[in-house]
Tab-separated table of C-alpha atoms in Angstrom:
chain	number	residue	atom	x	y	z
A	6	MET	CA	26.439	237.160	49.182
A	7	SER	CA	25.243	234.549	51.897
A	8	LYS	CA	21.923	235.872	52.926
A	9	ILE	CA	19.340	238.455	51.639
A	10	LEU	CA	16.333	239.133	53.881
A	11	LEU	CA	13.149	240.633	52.242
A	12	ILE	CA	10.706	242.767	53.919
A	13	ASP	CA	7.246	243.309	52.266
A	14	ASP	CA	3.747	242.923	53.341
A	15	ASP	CA	2.497	241.827	49.802
A	16	LYS	CA	2.932	238.053	49.648
A	17	ASN	CA	3.019	238.212	45.703
A	18	ILE	CA	6.130	240.680	46.169
A	19	LEU	CA	7.712	238.452	48.498
A	20	THR	CA	7.495	235.211	46.463
A	21	THR	CA	8.593	237.197	43.442
A	22	LEU	CA	11.762	238.197	44.980
A	23	GLU	CA	12.222	234.760	46.383
A	24	ILE	CA	12.164	233.194	42.912
A	25	TYR	CA	14.380	235.774	41.176
A	26	ILE	CA	16.984	235.861	44.018
A	27	GLN	CA	17.395	232.060	44.742
A	28	GLU	CA	17.559	231.408	41.008
A	29	LEU	CA	20.869	233.589	41.576
A	30	GLY	CA	21.975	230.750	44.057
A	31	VAL	CA	21.402	233.242	47.028
A	32	GLN	CA	19.554	231.991	50.292
A	33	THR	CA	16.654	234.284	51.326
A	34	MET	CA	14.571	235.052	54.253
A	35	SER	CA	11.164	236.952	54.552
A	36	ALA	CA	9.233	238.929	56.681
A	37	SER	CA	5.774	240.569	55.988
A	38	THR	CA	5.863	243.269	58.810
A	39	GLY	CA	8.707	245.469	60.297
A	40	VAL	CA	8.938	244.462	63.457
A	41	GLN	CA	9.635	240.762	62.259
A	42	GLY	CA	12.082	242.327	59.494
A	43	VAL	CA	14.289	243.773	62.368
A	44	SER	CA	14.043	240.846	64.450
A	45	ILE	CA	15.006	238.433	61.726
A	46	PHE	CA	18.040	241.108	60.817
A	47	HIS	CA	19.242	240.863	64.397
A	48	ARG	CA	19.403	236.988	64.345
A	49	GLU	CA	20.641	236.456	61.017
A	50	ARG	CA	22.623	239.547	60.096
A	51	PRO	CA	22.155	239.470	56.122
A	52	GLU	CA	24.573	241.418	54.120
A	53	ILE	CA	21.512	242.688	51.837
A	54	VAL	CA	18.023	243.935	52.682
A	55	PHE	CA	15.118	244.533	50.332
A	56	LEU	CA	12.935	246.930	52.322
A	57	ASP	CA	9.321	248.102	51.391
A	58	LEU	CA	8.519	251.648	52.515
A	59	LYS	CA	4.762	250.586	53.501
A	60	LEU	CA	4.499	248.358	55.909
A	61	PRO	CA	1.387	247.469	57.975
A	62	ASP	CA	3.018	248.016	61.053
A	63	GLN	CA	5.851	250.674	60.705
A	64	ASP	CA	7.207	253.684	58.449
A	65	GLY	CA	9.689	251.601	56.186
A	66	LEU	CA	12.005	254.513	56.599
A	67	LYS	CA	12.068	253.943	60.882
A	68	VAL	CA	12.770	250.177	59.748
A	69	LEU	CA	15.739	251.371	57.582
A	70	GLU	CA	17.062	253.493	60.641
A	71	GLU	CA	17.049	250.498	62.940
A	72	ILE	CA	18.629	247.969	60.503
A	73	LEU	CA	21.481	250.347	59.717
A	74	ALA	CA	21.868	251.340	63.555
A	75	ALA	CA	22.418	247.525	64.177
A	76	GLY	CA	24.585	247.106	60.873
A	77	PRO	CA	26.039	250.249	59.327
A	78	THR	CA	27.628	248.321	56.327
A	79	THR	CA	24.212	246.385	55.290
A	80	TYR	CA	23.163	247.529	51.665
A	81	VAL	CA	19.459	248.320	52.129
A	82	VAL	CA	17.618	248.457	48.811
A	83	ILE	CA	14.124	250.352	48.807
A	84	ILE	CA	11.172	248.985	46.994
A	85	THR	CA	7.923	250.656	47.143
A	86	ALA	CA	5.134	251.272	44.691
A	87	TYR	CA	4.774	254.705	46.271
A	88	ALA	CA	7.659	255.986	44.014
A	89	THR	CA	8.198	259.646	44.385
A	90	ILE	CA	11.647	261.815	44.562
A	91	ASP	CA	11.099	262.853	47.924
A	92	THR	CA	10.787	259.589	49.445
A	93	ALA	CA	13.822	258.290	47.348
A	94	VAL	CA	16.230	261.078	48.481
A	95	ALA	CA	14.820	260.502	52.225
A	96	ALA	CA	15.831	256.810	52.106
A	97	ILE	CA	19.341	257.395	50.511
A	98	LYS	CA	19.955	260.343	52.839
A	99	LYS	CA	19.239	258.013	55.665
A	100	GLY	CA	21.908	255.481	54.372
A	101	ALA	CA	19.763	253.178	51.772
A	102	TYR	CA	22.173	251.897	48.847
A	103	ASP	CA	19.567	252.424	46.097
A	104	TYR	CA	15.904	252.385	45.341
A	105	LEU	CA	13.685	250.588	43.033
A	106	PRO	CA	9.693	251.245	42.321
A	107	LYS	CA	7.305	248.432	41.889
A	108	PRO	CA	6.810	246.809	39.302
A	109	PHE	CA	10.482	245.570	38.877
A	110	THR	CA	11.749	243.103	36.425
A	111	PRO	CA	14.393	240.202	37.445
A	112	ALA	CA	16.978	242.236	34.954
A	113	GLN	CA	16.666	245.103	37.703
A	114	ILE	CA	17.248	243.166	40.670
A	115	LYS	CA	20.269	241.321	39.125
A	116	HIS	CA	21.260	244.614	38.219
A	117	VAL	CA	21.275	246.008	41.501
A	118	LEU	CA	22.780	242.929	43.116
A	119	ASP	CA	25.740	243.025	40.615
A	120	LYS	CA	26.460	246.697	41.863
A	121	ILE	CA	26.475	245.744	45.396
A	122	ILE	CA	28.849	242.829	44.762
A	123	LYS	CA	31.153	245.507	42.727
A	124	VAL	CA	31.057	248.043	45.437
A	125	ARG	CA	31.543	245.542	48.165
A	126	ALA	CA	34.669	243.948	46.183
A	127	LEU	CA	36.107	247.474	45.742
A	128	GLU	CA	35.600	248.369	49.737
A	129	ARG	CA	37.007	245.240	50.597
A	130	GLU	CA	40.142	245.728	48.170
A	131	VAL	CA	40.867	249.208	49.839
A	132	GLU	CA	40.547	247.724	53.449
A	133	SER	CA	42.717	245.077	52.079
A	134	LEU	CA	45.292	247.683	50.861
A	135	LYS	CA	44.918	249.135	54.370
A	136	GLY	CA	45.534	245.863	56.292
A	137	ILE	CA	41.918	245.959	57.506
A	138	VAL	CA	39.792	243.023	58.107
A	139	ARG	CA	36.186	243.522	58.538
A	140	GLU	CA	33.868	240.626	59.340
A	141	GLY	CA	30.192	242.179	60.701
A	142	ASP	CA	31.144	244.193	63.673
A	143	PHE	CA	34.581	242.719	64.296
A	144	ILE	CA	37.048	244.997	62.303
A	145	THR	CA	40.854	245.139	62.719
A	146	ARG	CA	44.242	245.524	61.453
A	147	ASN	CA	46.026	243.837	64.478
A	148	ALA	CA	47.908	240.802	63.212
A	149	LYS	CA	46.775	238.673	66.455
A	150	MET	CA	43.326	239.235	65.595
A	151	ARG	CA	43.412	238.545	61.843
A	152	ASP	CA	44.788	235.039	63.080
A	153	VAL	CA	42.229	234.956	65.614
A	154	LEU	CA	39.411	235.639	62.552
A	155	ARG	CA	41.044	232.802	60.467
A	156	LEU	CA	40.883	230.164	63.431
A	157	ALA	CA	37.363	230.910	64.168
A	158	ARG	CA	36.538	230.611	60.417
A	159	GLN	CA	38.409	227.397	60.340
A	160	LEU	CA	36.865	225.910	63.909
A	161	ALA	CA	33.062	227.184	62.355
A	162	GLU	CA	32.999	224.203	59.914
A	163	ALA	CA	33.283	221.331	62.996
A	164	SER	CA	31.120	221.062	66.013
A	165	ALA	CA	33.889	220.712	68.593
A	166	GLY	CA	33.332	223.063	71.926
A	167	ILE	CA	35.249	226.392	71.473
A	168	LEU	CA	36.421	228.260	74.881
A	169	ILE	CA	36.796	232.076	73.965
A	170	SER	CA	38.864	233.928	76.617
A	171	GLY	CA	39.605	237.563	77.083
A	172	GLU	CA	38.815	240.539	79.130
A	173	SER	CA	35.511	241.918	79.603
A	174	GLY	CA	34.649	243.799	76.473
A	175	THR	CA	36.875	242.452	74.025
A	176	GLY	CA	34.208	240.991	71.799
A	177	LYS	CA	33.751	237.320	72.965
A	178	GLY	CA	29.754	237.427	71.912
A	179	ILE	CA	30.637	238.820	68.782
A	180	LEU	CA	33.036	236.228	67.861
A	181	ALA	CA	30.649	233.612	68.866
A	182	ARG	CA	27.894	234.802	66.926
A	183	LEU	CA	30.344	235.053	63.785
A	184	VAL	CA	31.571	231.189	64.418
A	185	HIS	CA	27.730	230.460	64.189
A	186	ASP	CA	26.912	232.618	61.073
A	187	TRP	CA	29.927	230.848	59.242
A	188	SER	CA	29.166	227.365	60.571
A	189	PRO	CA	26.728	224.756	58.823
A	190	ARG	CA	24.338	225.471	61.707
A	191	TRP	CA	23.658	229.235	60.496
A	192	ARG	CA	20.087	228.481	59.624
A	193	GLY	CA	19.618	227.279	63.206
A	194	PRO	CA	19.206	229.610	66.150
A	195	PHE	CA	21.773	231.416	68.077
A	196	ILE	CA	20.919	231.167	71.909
A	197	ILE	CA	22.788	233.250	74.557
A	198	VAL	CA	22.965	232.404	78.065
A	199	ASP	CA	24.169	234.933	80.669
A	200	CYS	CA	25.922	232.297	83.418
A	201	ALA	CA	26.534	235.481	85.641
A	202	GLY	CA	23.106	237.299	85.153
A	203	LEU	CA	20.861	234.696	87.096
A	204	GLN	CA	20.560	232.968	90.409
A	205	GLU	CA	21.694	229.205	90.612
A	206	ASN	CA	17.846	228.024	90.270
A	207	LEU	CA	16.898	230.191	87.654
A	208	LEU	CA	20.002	229.412	85.408
A	209	GLU	CA	19.444	225.701	85.742
A	210	SER	CA	15.761	226.719	84.571
A	211	ASP	CA	16.961	228.872	81.841
A	212	LEU	CA	19.333	226.641	80.853
A	213	PHE	CA	17.393	222.969	80.763
A	214	GLY	CA	13.619	224.213	81.204
A	215	HIS	CA	11.159	223.023	83.968
A	216	VAL	CA	7.897	221.776	84.250
A	217	ARG	CA	5.025	222.930	86.044
A	218	GLY	CA	5.233	222.377	89.835
A	219	ALA	CA	9.139	221.573	89.667
A	220	PHE	CA	9.587	224.373	92.270
A	221	THR	CA	7.875	227.283	94.048
A	222	GLY	CA	6.740	229.479	91.209
A	223	ALA	CA	6.890	226.897	88.590
A	224	LEU	CA	3.348	227.928	87.466
A	225	LYS	CA	3.838	226.274	83.917
A	226	ASP	CA	6.214	224.453	81.692
A	227	LYS	CA	9.072	226.154	80.436
A	228	VAL	CA	11.413	225.284	77.667
A	229	GLY	CA	14.936	225.538	78.396
A	230	LYS	CA	17.510	227.468	76.011
A	231	LEU	CA	19.102	224.164	74.997
A	232	GLU	CA	16.120	222.762	73.358
A	233	LEU	CA	15.513	226.341	71.960
A	234	ALA	CA	18.953	226.011	70.389
A	235	ASP	CA	18.101	222.670	68.691
A	236	ASN	CA	20.304	222.225	65.417
A	237	GLY	CA	21.854	225.331	66.136
A	238	THR	CA	24.427	227.234	68.620
A	239	VAL	CA	24.312	227.813	72.449
A	240	PHE	CA	26.505	230.526	73.754
A	241	LEU	CA	27.487	230.238	77.411
A	242	ASP	CA	28.531	233.941	78.577
A	243	GLU	CA	30.698	233.961	81.514
A	244	VAL	CA	30.693	230.266	81.979
A	245	SER	CA	32.960	230.356	85.028
A	246	GLU	CA	29.900	231.608	87.043
A	247	LEU	CA	27.973	228.100	86.960
A	248	SER	CA	27.071	226.598	90.284
A	249	PRO	CA	28.632	223.051	90.738
A	250	ALA	CA	25.117	221.625	90.422
A	251	VAL	CA	24.501	223.216	87.061
A	252	GLN	CA	28.514	222.407	85.860
A	253	ALA	CA	27.454	218.484	86.499
A	254	LYS	CA	24.231	218.764	84.292
A	255	LEU	CA	25.941	220.579	81.723
A	256	LEU	CA	28.686	218.282	81.738
A	257	HIS	CA	26.098	215.274	81.434
A	258	PHE	CA	24.594	216.776	78.571
A	259	LEU	CA	28.059	217.551	76.479
A	260	GLN	CA	28.922	213.618	77.122
A	261	HIS	CA	25.397	212.266	76.071
A	262	HIS	CA	23.762	215.017	74.143
A	263	GLU	CA	20.825	214.758	76.353
A	264	PHE	CA	19.355	216.607	79.742
A	265	GLU	CA	16.227	216.500	81.757
A	266	ARG	CA	13.950	219.348	82.475
A	267	LEU	CA	13.869	220.430	86.183
A	268	GLY	CA	10.765	217.998	87.690
A	269	ASP	CA	10.971	215.746	84.730
A	270	PRO	CA	12.888	212.384	84.409
A	271	ARG	CA	12.305	211.979	80.709
A	272	PRO	CA	15.554	212.686	78.546
A	273	ILE	CA	15.872	215.180	75.783
A	274	LYS	CA	18.039	214.826	73.027
A	275	VAL	CA	19.199	217.784	71.172
A	276	ASP	CA	21.791	218.521	68.428
A	277	VAL	CA	23.443	221.749	69.871
A	278	ARG	CA	26.766	223.071	69.507
A	279	VAL	CA	28.244	224.951	72.584
A	280	ILE	CA	30.591	227.928	72.622
A	281	ALA	CA	31.489	229.136	75.958
A	282	ALA	CA	33.312	232.439	77.152
A	283	THR	CA	35.157	233.625	80.276
A	284	ASN	CA	37.153	236.529	81.198
A	285	LYS	CA	38.614	234.192	84.123
A	286	ASP	CA	41.394	231.931	84.375
A	287	LEU	CA	39.478	228.468	84.080
A	288	GLU	CA	42.606	226.786	84.913
A	289	ASP	CA	43.099	228.342	88.261
A	290	LEU	CA	39.546	227.708	89.177
A	291	VAL	CA	40.581	224.104	88.106
A	292	ARG	CA	43.252	224.012	90.406
A	293	GLU	CA	41.132	225.831	93.627
A	294	LYS	CA	38.255	223.243	93.045
A	295	LEU	CA	35.667	225.886	91.853
A	296	PHE	CA	35.234	224.646	88.462
A	297	ARG	CA	35.247	220.776	87.551
A	298	SER	CA	38.178	219.591	85.386
A	299	ASP	CA	36.387	217.437	83.274
A	300	LEU	CA	33.918	220.141	82.145
A	301	TYR	CA	36.720	222.233	81.593
A	302	PHE	CA	38.173	219.892	79.174
A	303	ARG	CA	34.934	219.216	77.551
A	304	LEU	CA	34.480	222.830	76.331
A	305	ASN	CA	37.926	223.748	75.798
A	306	ILE	CA	38.629	221.619	73.168
A	307	VAL	CA	40.007	224.617	71.255
A	308	GLU	CA	40.643	227.990	72.856
A	309	ILE	CA	40.394	231.354	71.301
A	310	PHE	CA	41.892	234.055	73.065
A	311	LEU	CA	40.901	237.634	72.458
A	312	PRO	CA	43.796	239.998	73.130
A	313	PRO	CA	42.578	243.188	75.075
A	314	LEU	CA	42.674	246.752	73.011
A	315	ARG	CA	45.711	248.283	74.586
A	316	GLU	CA	47.589	245.753	72.918
A	317	ARG	CA	46.170	246.251	69.562
A	318	PRO	CA	46.338	250.328	69.528
A	319	GLU	CA	46.292	249.919	65.886
A	320	ASP	CA	42.798	248.945	65.803
A	321	ILE	CA	41.702	252.028	67.969
A	322	GLN	CA	41.116	254.379	65.095
A	323	ILE	CA	39.232	252.294	62.688
A	324	ILE	CA	37.023	251.057	65.569
A	325	ALA	CA	36.113	254.461	66.591
A	326	GLU	CA	35.526	255.693	63.213
A	327	HIS	CA	33.173	252.696	62.359
A	328	TYR	CA	31.217	253.072	65.380
A	329	LEU	CA	31.036	256.906	65.467
A	330	ALA	CA	29.652	256.612	61.826
A	331	ARG	CA	27.120	254.359	63.197
A	332	PHE	CA	25.825	256.500	66.125
A	333	ALA	CA	25.946	259.472	63.908
A	334	ARG	CA	23.456	258.046	61.749
A	335	VAL	CA	21.177	256.769	64.630
A	336	ASN	CA	21.295	260.186	66.229
A	337	ARG	CA	21.110	261.774	62.733
A	338	LYS	CA	23.933	263.671	63.010
A	339	ASN	CA	26.349	264.959	60.077
A	340	LEU	CA	29.434	263.911	62.272
A	341	THR	CA	32.018	262.591	59.660
A	342	GLN	CA	35.437	263.348	61.267
A	343	ILE	CA	37.350	262.667	64.746
A	344	SER	CA	39.700	265.799	65.660
A	345	ASP	CA	43.579	264.854	65.696
A	346	GLN	CA	43.375	265.751	69.230
A	347	VAL	CA	40.721	263.558	70.177
A	348	MET	CA	42.462	260.803	68.148
A	349	ARG	CA	45.455	261.431	70.206
A	350	ARG	CA	43.676	260.798	73.469
A	351	LEU	CA	41.628	258.052	72.441
A	352	GLU	CA	45.118	256.331	71.348
A	353	ALA	CA	46.935	256.968	74.609
A	354	TYR	CA	44.014	255.838	77.024
A	355	PRO	CA	44.659	252.314	78.238
A	356	TRP	CA	40.998	251.076	77.609
A	357	PRO	CA	40.178	248.785	80.668
A	358	GLY	CA	36.768	248.290	79.556
A	359	ASN	CA	38.206	247.569	76.138
A	360	VAL	CA	36.107	247.749	72.606
A	361	ARG	CA	32.784	247.843	74.637
A	362	GLU	CA	34.236	250.797	76.240
A	363	LEU	CA	35.453	252.430	73.267
A	364	VAL	CA	31.820	251.877	71.565
A	365	ASN	CA	30.146	253.543	74.539
A	366	VAL	CA	32.394	256.573	74.127
A	367	MET	CA	31.761	256.940	70.618
A	368	GLU	CA	27.902	256.648	71.381
A	369	ARG	CA	28.313	259.329	74.123
A	370	GLY	CA	30.178	261.496	71.583
A	371	ALA	CA	27.648	261.218	68.800
A	372	ILE	CA	24.990	262.395	71.247
A	373	LEU	CA	26.825	265.463	72.422
A	374	ALA	CA	28.811	266.494	69.306
A	375	ARG	CA	27.212	269.928	67.883
A	376	GLY	CA	29.369	270.028	64.535
A	377	ASP	CA	30.798	267.761	61.941
A	378	ARG	CA	33.824	266.818	63.995
A	379	LEU	CA	34.140	265.001	67.330
A	380	GLU	CA	36.043	266.978	69.884
A	381	SER	CA	37.520	266.607	73.318
A	382	GLU	CA	34.655	268.112	74.951
A	383	ASP	CA	32.509	265.447	73.729
A	384	LEU	CA	34.688	262.911	75.317
A	385	PRO	CA	34.223	261.736	78.954
A	386	PRO	CA	36.362	264.156	81.465
A	387	HIS	CA	38.438	261.008	82.454
A	388	ILE	CA	39.648	260.226	78.924
A	389	ALA	CA	39.607	263.943	77.603
A	390	GLY	CA	42.285	264.601	80.504
A	391	TYR	CA	44.140	261.549	80.020
A	392	SER	CA	48.056	261.344	79.671
A	393	ARG	CA	50.428	258.587	79.330
A	394	PRO	CA	52.841	258.141	82.551
A	395	ASP	CA	55.804	260.122	82.364
A	396	SER	CA	57.803	257.083	81.748
A	397	GLU	CA	57.366	255.665	78.144
A	398	ALA	CA	58.958	252.333	79.165
A	399	GLU	CA	56.744	252.019	82.371
A	400	SER	CA	53.557	252.194	80.269
A	401	LEU	CA	54.456	249.443	78.044
A	402	LYS	CA	55.607	246.875	80.604
A	403	PRO	CA	54.330	243.658	80.204
A	404	ILE	CA	51.095	242.659	82.181
A	405	SER	CA	52.936	239.857	84.041
A	406	GLU	CA	55.493	242.567	85.404
A	407	VAL	CA	52.843	244.791	86.467
A	408	GLU	CA	51.387	242.025	88.369
A	409	ARG	CA	54.465	240.864	90.012
A	410	GLU	CA	55.161	244.362	91.189
A	411	HIS	CA	51.883	245.160	92.481
A	412	ILE	CA	51.655	241.832	94.422
A	413	GLN	CA	55.082	242.548	95.772
A	414	ARG	CA	53.957	245.831	96.902
A	415	VAL	CA	51.014	244.265	98.685
A	416	LEU	CA	52.994	241.767	100.366
A	417	LEU	CA	55.590	244.391	101.725
A	418	ARG	CA	52.602	246.181	103.435
A	419	SER	CA	50.490	243.270	104.582
A	420	SER	CA	50.569	242.028	107.952
A	421	SER	CA	49.863	238.378	107.002
A	422	LEU	CA	49.469	236.306	103.467
A	423	GLU	CA	45.683	235.942	104.424
A	424	GLU	CA	45.914	239.898	104.405
A	425	ALA	CA	47.476	240.239	101.118
A	426	ALA	CA	45.429	237.732	99.724
A	427	ARG	CA	42.029	239.804	100.802
A	428	VAL	CA	43.647	243.371	99.756
A	429	LEU	CA	44.369	241.534	96.455
A	430	GLY	CA	40.961	239.815	96.020
A	431	ILE	CA	42.128	236.408	95.622
A	432	ASP	CA	42.139	232.785	97.081
A	433	PRO	CA	45.478	232.139	99.685
A	434	ALA	CA	46.165	229.272	97.469
A	435	THR	CA	45.967	231.251	94.180
A	436	LEU	CA	48.399	233.948	95.975
A	437	TRP	CA	50.875	231.037	96.821
A	438	ARG	CA	50.880	230.037	93.383
A	439	LYS	CA	51.783	233.585	92.255
A	440	ARG	CA	54.504	233.882	94.653
A	441	LYS	CA	56.022	230.854	93.525
A	442	LYS	CA	55.777	231.910	89.952
A	443	TYR	CA	57.254	235.283	90.350
A	444	ASN	CA	59.885	234.337	92.884
A	445	LEU	CA	58.240	236.308	95.832
A	446	ASP	CA	59.327	235.713	99.289
């Protein structure tokens, strides 16, 4: 047990629980309202939650649903002075692990925690026998992915920059959060910066902050995300989209651990670890002068590559089942199985959107399903009707071979290299390098 969240509006109960649990050597976090508790849960991802059913702002059963929707493997123990059979049954049916009436004793709390430890150990033993590794929302039986998790856990102990690369939807943000949670910085904030979601001036302000009057519309001072992340981690998602100006300021920060708010020349020092992610080839962007080489090397002390879902088909079933159970609970469905026909479709489909696409399909299926089993009619039409190419060898070609053949087809049908580059959606210089790489005339 690494972290336990306590949600109760009674300060005496919170203090009592904190003393009981911390004496067992476990870190606790506390919340006095449902909204605060859910917010802390999303931020800290505790393994165990003690939850009061009577909260000042929300019904405890509603909070239970929100927590289990976000973390279906979380052990939630209901604690309440309003102990009745009905509320106990309702909580257990919604996914609570256990139920304790107030007042309780240290022995009762220890007994519940001991049971959770034993159950969790048995679950992990069963998963281990099946070759499954589960870390939060990361679940895999693929050998490469297990290596990724081992490397990530090893890197978590350091403060060096990490670059997580891979296609969109492979789980780069989830892995970055795991690294933070495993690191000595886990008590600090984990702040996400969407580098592709804001215009240059807004992104610069979002990252570094600004003072009133720094630019048109800057009506008050704003603290940037680097400052908010002091003693924690900043996750730069889609870092390839940074403009040259922001790249320069970020490089200065990585070199000197200080930055300036827009409109304010005073330096601000913070202790922040930077984890960056990209779905593009940064080395290509460096060669094309679109990304600074010195920033690339600063960010890429160690690179972790997440393979696409199509390269780890053994994970499709366990991921599908994991998320179907989550969304069935959220939508109050008694949905416990995936039909054999649906599973064959899921395993045949190439998943261009990777894990994110599979998760979305499971959410859709949980909403549409009418029985206790996911059927073909619950899938999107393009997946329900999908079949592998006639040639199995064709479907199993390396991605480099597929790219070579596609570039060759485009070159044959284009009147010039410039036209071919436009069709392929790449720079002419990139096309020149790929022609050289694949020996294409």
